CSV table of C-alpha atoms in Angstrom, one decimal:
chain,number,residue,atom,x,y,z
A,1369,MET,CA,44.6,-113.9,62.5
A,1370,ILE,CA,41.7,-116.6,61.7
A,1371,THR,CA,41.7,-118.9,58.6
A,1372,PHE,CA,39.9,-120.9,57.8
A,1373,SER,CA,39.7,-124.2,55.8
A,1374,PHE,CA,37.0,-124.2,53.4
A,1375,ASP,CA,35.3,-127.0,54.8
A,1376,GLU,CA,34.9,-125.7,58.0
A,1377,LEU,CA,32.9,-122.2,55.9
A,1378,GLU,CA,31.1,-124.7,52.8
A,1379,GLN,CA,29.8,-127.1,56.6
A,1380,ALA,CA,28.8,-123.2,58.1
A,1381,ILE,CA,27.5,-121.3,55.9
A,1382,LEU,CA,25.0,-123.8,54.3
A,1383,GLU,CA,23.7,-124.6,57.7
A,1384,LYS,CA,23.6,-120.8,57.8
A,1385,LEU,CA,21.3,-120.4,54.5
A,1386,ARG,CA,19.4,-123.6,54.9
A,1387,GLU,CA,18.5,-121.6,58.9
A,1388,ALA,CA,17.6,-118.9,56.3
A,1389,GLY,CA,15.1,-120.7,54.3
A,1390,TYR,CA,17.4,-121.2,50.7
A,1391,SER,CA,16.3,-123.9,48.4
A,1392,ASP,CA,18.3,-127.1,48.5
A,1393,LEU,CA,18.6,-126.7,45.0
A,1394,THR,CA,20.4,-123.5,46.0
A,1395,ARG,CA,22.7,-124.5,48.3
A,1396,ARG,CA,23.6,-126.7,46.5
A,1397,ALA,CA,24.7,-124.4,43.2
A,1398,TYR,CA,26.6,-122.7,45.9
A,1399,HIS,CA,28.8,-126.5,46.8
A,1400,GLN,CA,29.6,-126.5,43.5
A,1401,ASP,CA,31.3,-123.2,43.5
A,1402,PHE,CA,32.4,-124.4,46.6
A,1403,THR,CA,34.1,-127.7,44.7
A,1404,LEU,CA,35.3,-125.1,42.2
A,1405,MET,CA,37.4,-122.5,45.2
A,1406,LYS,CA,39.0,-125.4,46.6
A,1407,ARG,CA,40.3,-126.0,42.9
A,1408,ILE,CA,41.1,-122.9,42.4
A,1409,ALA,CA,43.6,-122.5,45.6
A,1410,SER,CA,44.6,-126.6,44.8
A,1411,ASP,CA,46.2,-124.8,41.5
A,1412,HIS,CA,47.8,-121.4,43.7
A,1413,GLY,CA,49.1,-123.7,46.2
A,1414,LEU,CA,46.6,-121.8,48.5
A,1415,ALA,CA,45.4,-124.0,51.8
A,1416,ASN,CA,43.3,-121.7,53.6
A,1417,TYR,CA,40.9,-119.0,52.1
A,1418,CYS,CA,41.6,-116.2,52.2
A,1419,SER,CA,41.4,-111.6,49.3
A,1420,GLU,CA,44.0,-114.1,47.4
A,1421,VAL,CA,41.3,-117.2,46.8
A,1422,ALA,CA,38.2,-115.1,47.1
A,1423,GLU,CA,39.8,-112.8,44.2
A,1424,LEU,CA,40.8,-115.7,42.5
A,1425,PHE,CA,37.4,-117.4,42.4
A,1426,VAL,CA,35.0,-113.8,41.0
A,1427,GLU,CA,37.5,-113.6,38.3
A,1428,GLY,CA,37.5,-117.3,37.5
A,1429,SER,CA,38.0,-116.8,33.5
A,1430,PRO,CA,40.1,-119.9,33.2
A,1431,TYR,CA,37.4,-121.8,34.4
A,1432,ILE,CA,34.4,-121.1,32.9
A,1433,ASN,CA,32.8,-123.3,30.2
A,1434,PRO,CA,33.5,-121.6,27.2
A,1435,LYS,CA,30.3,-122.9,26.2
A,1436,ASN,CA,28.3,-121.1,29.2
A,1437,SER,CA,25.8,-118.4,26.9
A,1438,ASP,CA,27.2,-115.1,28.1
A,1439,LYS,CA,23.8,-115.0,30.0
A,1440,THR,CA,24.5,-118.1,32.2
A,1441,LYS,CA,28.5,-116.8,32.3
A,1442,SER,CA,26.2,-113.4,33.8
A,1443,MET,CA,24.4,-115.3,36.3
A,1444,LYS,CA,27.3,-118.0,37.9
A,1445,ALA,CA,29.5,-114.3,37.9
A,1446,LYS,CA,27.4,-113.4,39.9
A,1447,GLU,CA,27.0,-115.9,42.2
A,1448,ARG,CA,30.5,-115.7,42.6
A,1449,LYS,CA,30.7,-112.2,44.2
A,1450,ARG,CA,27.8,-112.6,46.1
A,1451,LEU,CA,29.2,-116.3,48.2
A,1452,VAL,CA,32.3,-114.5,48.6
A,1453,LYS,CA,29.9,-111.4,50.1
A,1454,PHE,CA,28.7,-114.2,52.5
A,1455,ILE,CA,32.2,-115.9,53.4
A,1456,ASP,CA,33.9,-112.2,53.9
A,1457,SER,CA,30.4,-111.2,55.9
A,1458,TYR,CA,30.7,-115.2,58.5
A,1459,ILE,CA,34.4,-114.6,58.6
A,1460,GLU,CA,33.8,-110.9,60.6
A,1461,ASN,CA,30.7,-111.2,62.4
A,1462,GLY,CA,29.3,-115.1,62.2
A,1463,ALA,CA,26.4,-114.2,60.4
A,1464,LEU,CA,25.3,-113.9,56.7
A,1465,ASP,CA,25.1,-110.5,55.3
A,1466,LEU,CA,21.7,-111.6,53.3
A,1467,SER,CA,20.6,-108.0,51.9
A,1468,LYS,CA,20.5,-107.7,47.6
A,1469,ALA,CA,23.2,-107.0,45.8
A,1470,ASN,CA,22.6,-102.9,44.6
A,1471,HIS,CA,22.4,-102.6,41.0
A,1472,TYR,CA,22.6,-99.4,41.1
A,1473,ALA,CA,26.2,-98.9,42.8
A,1474,GLU,CA,28.8,-95.6,43.5
A,1475,TYR,CA,29.8,-95.7,39.7
A,1476,PRO,CA,33.6,-93.9,40.2
A,1477,ILE,CA,34.2,-90.8,38.2
A,1478,LEU,CA,37.4,-89.2,38.5
A,1479,SER,CA,35.8,-85.5,37.2
A,1480,PRO,CA,35.0,-83.5,39.6
A,1481,GLU,CA,32.8,-81.8,37.0
A,1482,PHE,CA,31.7,-85.1,35.1
A,1483,GLN,CA,31.0,-86.5,39.3
A,1484,HIS,CA,28.5,-83.2,39.5
A,1485,VAL,CA,26.9,-83.6,36.0
A,1486,PHE,CA,26.4,-86.8,36.1
A,1487,LEU,CA,25.2,-86.9,39.6
A,1488,SER,CA,23.1,-83.5,38.7
A,1489,PHE,CA,21.9,-85.6,36.2
A,1490,GLN,CA,20.6,-89.3,38.2
A,1491,GLU,CA,18.9,-86.0,39.9
A,1492,VAL,CA,16.9,-85.1,36.6
A,1493,MET,CA,15.7,-88.6,36.3
A,1494,LYS,CA,14.5,-88.9,39.2
A,1495,ASN,CA,12.7,-85.8,38.8
A,1496,ARG,CA,10.9,-86.6,35.8
A,1497,GLY,CA,10.2,-89.9,38.0
A,1498,LEU,CA,11.8,-92.8,35.5
A,1499,ARG,CA,11.5,-96.4,37.3
A,1500,PRO,CA,14.3,-97.9,39.1
A,1501,GLY,CA,14.7,-99.9,36.0
A,1502,THR,CA,15.4,-97.1,33.7
A,1503,THR,CA,16.8,-95.3,36.3
A,1504,GLY,CA,19.7,-98.0,37.2
A,1505,LYS,CA,20.4,-98.6,33.1
A,1506,TYR,CA,20.7,-94.6,32.1
A,1507,SER,CA,23.0,-94.0,34.8
A,1508,ARG,CA,25.3,-97.3,34.1
A,1509,PHE,CA,25.0,-96.2,29.7
A,1510,VAL,CA,26.0,-92.5,31.0
A,1511,TRP,CA,28.6,-93.5,33.3
A,1512,ASN,CA,29.4,-95.2,30.9
A,1513,PHE,CA,30.0,-92.0,28.5
A,1514,ILE,CA,31.8,-90.0,31.0
A,1515,SER,CA,34.4,-92.9,31.5
A,1516,PHE,CA,34.9,-92.8,27.4
A,1517,LEU,CA,36.1,-89.4,27.8
A,1518,GLU,CA,37.7,-90.4,30.6
A,1519,MET,CA,40.1,-92.3,29.6
A,1520,LYS,CA,41.1,-90.2,25.7
A,1521,GLY,CA,42.4,-87.6,28.3
A,1522,ILE,CA,38.8,-85.4,28.8
A,1523,THR,CA,38.0,-84.4,32.1
A,1524,THR,CA,35.9,-81.3,31.4
A,1525,ILE,CA,32.2,-80.1,29.6
A,1526,ALA,CA,34.9,-77.7,27.8
A,1527,ASP,CA,37.2,-80.1,26.7
A,1528,ILE,CA,34.8,-82.4,24.4
A,1529,ASN,CA,35.2,-82.0,20.9
A,1530,HIS,CA,32.2,-82.8,18.8
A,1531,GLY,CA,33.2,-86.2,17.5
A,1532,ASP,CA,34.0,-87.5,20.8
A,1533,VAL,CA,29.6,-88.8,20.3
A,1534,THR,CA,30.5,-90.3,17.4
A,1535,LYS,CA,33.3,-92.1,18.7
A,1536,PHE,CA,31.5,-93.3,21.4
A,1537,VAL,CA,28.6,-94.7,20.0
A,1538,ALA,CA,30.9,-96.3,17.7
A,1539,PHE,CA,32.4,-98.5,20.2
A,1540,ILE,CA,29.1,-99.2,21.8
A,1541,CYS,CA,28.3,-100.4,17.8
A,1542,SER,CA,30.8,-102.7,18.2
A,1543,SER,CA,29.8,-104.1,20.7
A,1544,GLY,CA,28.3,-106.5,20.7
A,1545,LEU,CA,24.5,-104.8,22.0
A,1546,LYS,CA,21.2,-106.3,20.2
A,1547,PRO,CA,20.1,-102.9,18.3
A,1548,THR,CA,17.0,-103.0,20.8
A,1549,ALA,CA,18.9,-103.0,23.8
A,1550,LEU,CA,20.4,-100.1,22.2
A,1551,GLY,CA,18.0,-98.5,21.4
A,1552,GLY,CA,16.4,-98.6,25.2
A,1553,ILE,CA,19.8,-97.3,26.5
A,1554,MET,CA,20.4,-94.6,24.6
A,1555,PRO,CA,17.7,-91.8,24.9
A,1556,GLY,CA,19.9,-92.2,28.7
A,1557,LEU,CA,22.2,-90.2,26.4
A,1558,LYS,CA,20.0,-88.0,24.5
A,1559,LEU,CA,18.2,-87.2,28.3
A,1560,PHE,CA,22.3,-86.7,29.7
A,1561,LEU,CA,23.0,-84.0,27.0
A,1562,GLU,CA,19.5,-82.4,26.8
A,1563,SER,CA,19.7,-81.7,30.7
A,1564,ALA,CA,23.7,-80.8,30.5
A,1565,GLU,CA,24.6,-77.4,30.9
A,1566,GLY,CA,26.8,-77.2,27.0
A,1567,LEU,CA,26.5,-80.5,26.2
A,1568,SER,CA,23.4,-79.7,24.0
A,1569,GLN,CA,25.0,-79.2,20.8
A,1570,TYR,CA,26.2,-82.1,20.8
A,1571,LEU,CA,23.3,-84.2,20.2
A,1572,ALA,CA,23.5,-84.6,16.1
A,1573,GLU,CA,25.8,-86.6,16.7
A,1574,ILE,CA,23.8,-89.4,18.3
A,1575,PRO,CA,22.1,-91.0,15.3
A,1576,LYS,CA,18.3,-91.2,14.3
A,1577,HIS,CA,18.6,-94.4,13.4
A,1578,LEU,CA,21.7,-97.2,14.9
A,1579,PRO,CA,23.0,-99.7,12.9
A,1580,LYS,CA,21.0,-103.3,12.7
A,1581,GLY,CA,24.5,-105.3,12.6
A,1582,ARG,CA,28.0,-104.5,12.6
A,1583,ARG,CA,28.5,-105.2,8.5
A,1584,ILE,CA,32.3,-106.3,7.4
A,1585,ILE,CA,33.3,-103.2,5.7
A,1586,ASP,CA,36.7,-103.6,3.7
A,1587,ILE,CA,39.3,-100.9,3.3
A,1588,TYR,CA,43.2,-100.5,2.4
A,1589,ASN,CA,44.6,-99.5,6.6
A,1590,ASP,CA,46.8,-96.0,5.8
A,1591,SER,CA,49.9,-97.6,5.5
A,1592,GLU,CA,48.3,-99.1,2.3
A,1593,TYR,CA,47.1,-95.3,1.0
A,1594,GLN,CA,50.2,-95.0,0.8
A,1595,GLN,CA,51.9,-97.1,-0.9
A,1596,THR,CA,49.1,-97.0,-3.0
A,1597,CYS,CA,49.6,-92.9,-3.4
A,1598,ASP,CA,53.4,-94.0,-4.0
A,1599,CYS,CA,53.2,-96.4,-6.5
A,1600,ILE,CA,51.3,-93.8,-8.6
A,1601,ASN,CA,53.3,-91.2,-8.0
A,1602,THR,CA,57.0,-93.0,-9.4
A,1603,SER,CA,55.3,-95.8,-11.2
A,1604,ASP,CA,56.3,-95.4,-15.6
A,1605,THR,CA,54.3,-98.0,-16.1
A,1606,ILE,CA,50.8,-97.0,-14.9
A,1607,SER,CA,48.8,-94.6,-18.0
A,1608,LEU,CA,48.7,-91.0,-16.7
A,1609,ARG,CA,44.6,-91.2,-17.4
A,1610,ASP,CA,44.4,-94.3,-14.5
A,1611,LYS,CA,47.1,-92.5,-12.5
A,1612,ALA,CA,45.0,-90.0,-12.6
A,1613,ILE,CA,41.3,-91.8,-12.0
A,1614,SER,CA,42.9,-94.5,-9.2
A,1615,MET,CA,43.8,-91.2,-6.7
A,1616,ILE,CA,40.6,-88.8,-7.2
A,1617,ALA,CA,39.4,-93.0,-6.3
A,1618,ILE,CA,41.3,-93.4,-3.0
A,1619,ASP,CA,42.5,-90.0,-2.0
A,1620,ALA,CA,38.0,-88.4,-2.4
A,1621,GLY,CA,36.1,-91.3,-2.2
A,1622,VAL,CA,34.3,-91.2,-5.4
A,1623,ARG,CA,32.7,-93.4,-7.1
A,1624,SER,CA,33.7,-94.5,-10.1
A,1625,ILE,CA,30.4,-93.2,-12.0
A,1626,ASP,CA,30.9,-89.9,-11.3
A,1627,ILE,CA,34.4,-90.5,-11.9
A,1628,THR,CA,33.9,-91.4,-15.0
A,1629,GLN,CA,30.8,-88.8,-16.4
A,1630,MET,CA,33.4,-85.9,-14.9
A,1631,LYS,CA,33.1,-83.1,-17.0
A,1632,LEU,CA,34.9,-80.3,-17.2
A,1633,GLU,CA,33.8,-77.5,-16.5
A,1634,ASP,CA,33.3,-79.2,-13.0
A,1635,ILE,CA,37.1,-78.2,-12.5
A,1636,ASP,CA,37.4,-75.2,-10.7
A,1637,TRP,CA,41.5,-74.7,-10.5
A,1638,GLU,CA,41.1,-71.4,-9.3
A,1639,HIS,CA,39.1,-72.8,-5.8
A,1640,ASP,CA,40.8,-75.5,-6.7
A,1641,ILE,CA,37.2,-78.2,-6.1
A,1642,ILE,CA,35.9,-80.7,-8.6
A,1643,SER,CA,31.1,-79.1,-7.6
A,1644,ILE,CA,29.8,-82.3,-9.3
A,1645,ILE,CA,26.4,-83.6,-9.3
A,1646,GLN,CA,25.8,-87.5,-7.8
A,1647,SER,CA,24.6,-89.1,-10.3
A,1648,LYS,CA,23.0,-92.2,-7.3
A,1649,THR,CA,22.0,-88.9,-5.2
A,1650,GLY,CA,21.4,-85.9,-7.7
A,1651,LYS,CA,23.5,-84.1,-4.3
A,1652,ARG,CA,26.7,-82.0,-5.4
A,1653,ILE,CA,29.3,-82.1,-3.8
A,1654,ASN,CA,32.6,-80.1,-3.3
A,1655,ILE,CA,35.6,-82.8,-4.4
A,1656,PRO,CA,39.0,-80.8,-2.2
A,1657,LEU,CA,41.2,-80.9,-5.3
A,1658,THR,CA,44.6,-81.6,-3.5
A,1659,PRO,CA,48.1,-81.5,-5.1
A,1660,ASP,CA,47.8,-85.5,-6.2
A,1661,ILE,CA,44.4,-85.4,-7.7
A,1662,GLY,CA,45.3,-82.5,-9.5
A,1663,ASN,CA,48.8,-82.8,-11.1
A,1664,ARG,CA,46.8,-86.2,-12.2
A,1665,ILE,CA,45.1,-84.8,-14.1
A,1666,VAL,CA,47.0,-81.9,-15.6
A,1667,ASP,CA,49.1,-84.7,-16.5
A,1668,TYR,CA,47.0,-86.4,-18.4
A,1669,LEU,CA,45.4,-83.5,-19.9
A,1670,MET,CA,48.1,-82.1,-21.9
A,1671,TYR,CA,50.2,-84.8,-21.8
A,1672,GLU,CA,47.8,-88.2,-22.9
A,1673,ARG,CA,44.3,-87.3,-23.6
A,1674,PRO,CA,43.6,-87.4,-26.9
A,1675,ASP,CA,42.8,-84.3,-29.4
A,1676,VAL,CA,38.6,-84.6,-29.5
A,1677,LYS,CA,35.9,-82.3,-28.2
A,1678,SER,CA,34.5,-83.7,-25.6
A,1679,GLU,CA,32.9,-82.6,-22.9
A,1680,TYR,CA,34.4,-85.5,-20.6
A,1681,VAL,CA,37.2,-85.2,-18.5
A,1682,PHE,CA,38.1,-88.6,-19.0
A,1683,LEU,CA,38.3,-91.2,-22.2
A,1684,THR,CA,38.9,-94.4,-23.7
A,1685,SER,CA,42.5,-94.5,-24.5
A,1686,TYR,CA,41.8,-95.9,-28.3
A,1687,ALA,CA,39.7,-94.4,-31.2
A,1688,PRO,CA,37.1,-94.0,-31.8
A,1689,TYR,CA,37.5,-92.0,-28.3
A,1690,LYS,CA,34.6,-91.4,-26.0
A,1691,VAL,CA,33.6,-91.0,-22.5
A,1692,ILE,CA,34.2,-94.0,-20.7
A,1693,ASP,CA,31.0,-96.2,-20.2
A,1694,GLY,CA,30.1,-98.7,-17.4
A,1695,HIS,CA,31.6,-99.1,-13.8
A,1696,SER,CA,33.6,-102.2,-15.4
A,1697,PRO,CA,36.4,-100.1,-16.4
A,1698,VAL,CA,37.2,-98.1,-13.9
A,1699,ARG,CA,37.5,-101.1,-11.3
A,1700,LYS,CA,39.9,-102.1,-14.0
A,1701,VAL,CA,42.1,-100.2,-13.4
A,1702,LEU,CA,42.2,-99.4,-9.5
A,1703,LYS,CA,42.7,-103.6,-9.7
A,1704,ASN,CA,46.1,-103.3,-11.4
A,1705,VAL,CA,47.3,-99.9,-10.2
A,1706,MET,CA,46.7,-101.9,-6.6
A,1707,ASP,CA,48.2,-104.5,-7.5
A,1708,GLU,CA,51.4,-102.9,-9.1
A,1709,ALA,CA,51.2,-101.2,-5.5
A,1710,GLY,CA,51.2,-104.7,-3.9
A,1711,ILE,CA,48.7,-104.5,-2.2
A,1712,ASP,CA,47.0,-108.0,-1.2
A,1713,GLY,CA,44.1,-108.4,-2.4
A,1714,ASN,CA,43.2,-110.9,1.0
A,1715,GLY,CA,40.0,-111.8,-1.0
A,1716,ARG,CA,39.0,-108.2,-0.8
A,1717,SER,CA,37.2,-106.5,-4.1
A,1718,TYR,CA,38.3,-104.2,-6.7
A,1719,GLY,CA,36.5,-101.0,-7.1
A,1720,THR,CA,35.5,-98.1,-6.0
A,1721,ARG,CA,33.3,-99.9,-3.2
A,1722,ILE,CA,36.3,-100.4,-1.3
A,1723,THR,CA,38.6,-96.9,-2.1
A,1724,ARG,CA,35.3,-95.0,-0.7
A,1725,HIS,CA,34.8,-97.0,2.6
A,1726,SER,CA,39.1,-96.7,2.8
A,1727,TYR,CA,38.7,-93.2,2.5
A,1728,ALA,CA,35.3,-92.4,5.0
A,1729,SER,CA,37.3,-94.3,7.7
A,1730,ARG,CA,40.2,-93.2,7.7
A,1731,LEU,CA,38.5,-89.6,7.6
A,1732,LEU,CA,37.6,-90.9,11.1
A,1733,ARG,CA,41.0,-92.3,12.0
A,1734,ASN,CA,41.3,-88.2,12.3
A,1735,ASP,CA,38.4,-87.3,14.1
A,1736,VAL,CA,36.7,-85.7,11.5
A,1737,PRO,CA,33.0,-86.2,12.6
A,1738,VAL,CA,30.5,-89.0,10.9
A,1739,GLN,CA,27.9,-85.4,10.3
A,1740,THR,CA,31.5,-84.3,8.3
A,1741,ILE,CA,32.3,-87.0,7.0
A,1742,SER,CA,28.6,-87.7,5.3
A,1743,GLU,CA,29.5,-84.8,3.5
A,1744,ALA,CA,32.3,-85.4,2.0
A,1745,LEU,CA,30.3,-88.6,1.3
A,1746,GLY,CA,26.9,-86.7,0.2
A,1747,HIS,CA,25.3,-89.3,1.1
A,1748,ARG,CA,21.6,-88.5,1.2
A,1749,ASP,CA,21.0,-88.8,5.0
A,1750,PRO,CA,23.6,-89.0,7.8
A,1751,ASN,CA,22.5,-91.4,9.1
A,1752,THR,CA,24.3,-93.8,6.4
A,1753,SER,CA,28.0,-93.1,7.5
A,1754,MET,CA,27.7,-94.6,11.0
A,1755,VAL,CA,28.2,-98.4,9.6
A,1756,TYR,CA,32.5,-96.9,8.2
A,1757,ILE,CA,32.1,-96.0,12.6
A,1758,THR,CA,33.6,-99.7,12.9
A,1759,THR,CA,36.2,-99.8,10.8
A,1760,ASP,CA,37.9,-98.0,13.0
A,1761,ASN,CA,39.6,-101.0,14.7
A,1762,GLU,CA,42.2,-99.0,16.5
A,1763,ASN,CA,40.6,-96.1,18.5
A,1764,LEU,CA,38.1,-98.7,19.2
A,1765,SER,CA,40.7,-101.5,20.6
A,1766,LYS,CA,42.0,-98.6,23.3
A,1767,CYS,CA,38.8,-98.9,24.0
A,1768,THR,CA,38.5,-100.8,27.2
A,1769,LEU,CA,34.6,-100.3,29.4
A,1770,LYS,CA,32.4,-102.6,30.0
A,1771,MET,CA,29.0,-101.9,28.2
A,1772,PRO,CA,25.9,-101.8,30.3
A,1773,LYS,CA,24.0,-105.1,30.1
A,1774,VAL,CA,20.0,-104.0,29.8
A,1775,VAL,CA,18.3,-106.5,31.8
A,1776,LYS,CA,14.4,-106.1,32.6
A,1777,ARG,CA,13.5,-106.2,36.9
A,1778,CYS,CA,10.5,-106.1,38.1
A,1779,GLN,CA,9.1,-102.1,39.2
A,1780,LEU,CA,10.3,-101.3,43.0
A,1781,ALA,CA,6.7,-100.9,44.8
């Protein structure tokens, strides 16, 4: 096998680039790339150019300047790939492959059904006369969606479940893309779902308004949730009233104002629900009366609640007994419970805000669709619940897809 030294390749490549009319500035950039290639080869004990050197050079991670912007890193990565293309074509036939990179290369899809659906989608875009730039970014985005499904073991349209589109949106919302970029490519996913048979039912999972940024949402994780429940169920020092209040907050995500304003008539023991009208939204919601919540309320009503005439469930602990007023008492209750449960605050706030966030996040981790979560929380706008999707770090961490980069390209004549 013929081997080529780096100096030999550099001299030949730069000369042919000069003959092809490439500028001195461009050739100097490739000269710097050759210098980096030699360094990488030397660090790995390789004397001549080979496929291993090419792979290490294209990857280049340990040698990338961390201070470079993402745009610069992307441009340098393309430059390294193009130089390897020059070298390989020169070694093969003595000439350089100067053809433009194909921005719309083949997209590897494993599922035969998804392959067919994807090709049909590209045909739909072609028939609609979409510009090459739009077609390219839509194709890339939809391919990422299909790859996301395949990563979850989904290989047919029939295998897709409600909530899978939402989880994909969760992933892209946490990927760092700017809202303007997401707004430019989300119509591609919508068009794909509209045009593919059997997928239009998932259009409702595309939010009307994307989160404008990733907010830091405080939550209790599953272990902390279980630890708190165990404490509520076994503690001898927490009052029965505080146990009931805490269980409603952490197990149903109810706001403090709605807990304190809860009335005896709101509890439907026969149908196992608590039906309330939210103070904030004026919207009626039905809270499941789970055994944990129901037992804690019964204990309080039977053994601790003052024997006074009041329509409200929870009353103050001291006379004159009356309805609990404001958010602070509930916040204090939850703080005391979390402290006794040994939950580390870690700078997190106490109160029903974090228990509400935790409840929503827990539903999401159990594959409950965002639409259902929104209904459980009583949001006016279902899109409000989109903020919780980025709390699902465990599932998001399993996603290793490379999200599409939205770049402006000139329309081909």
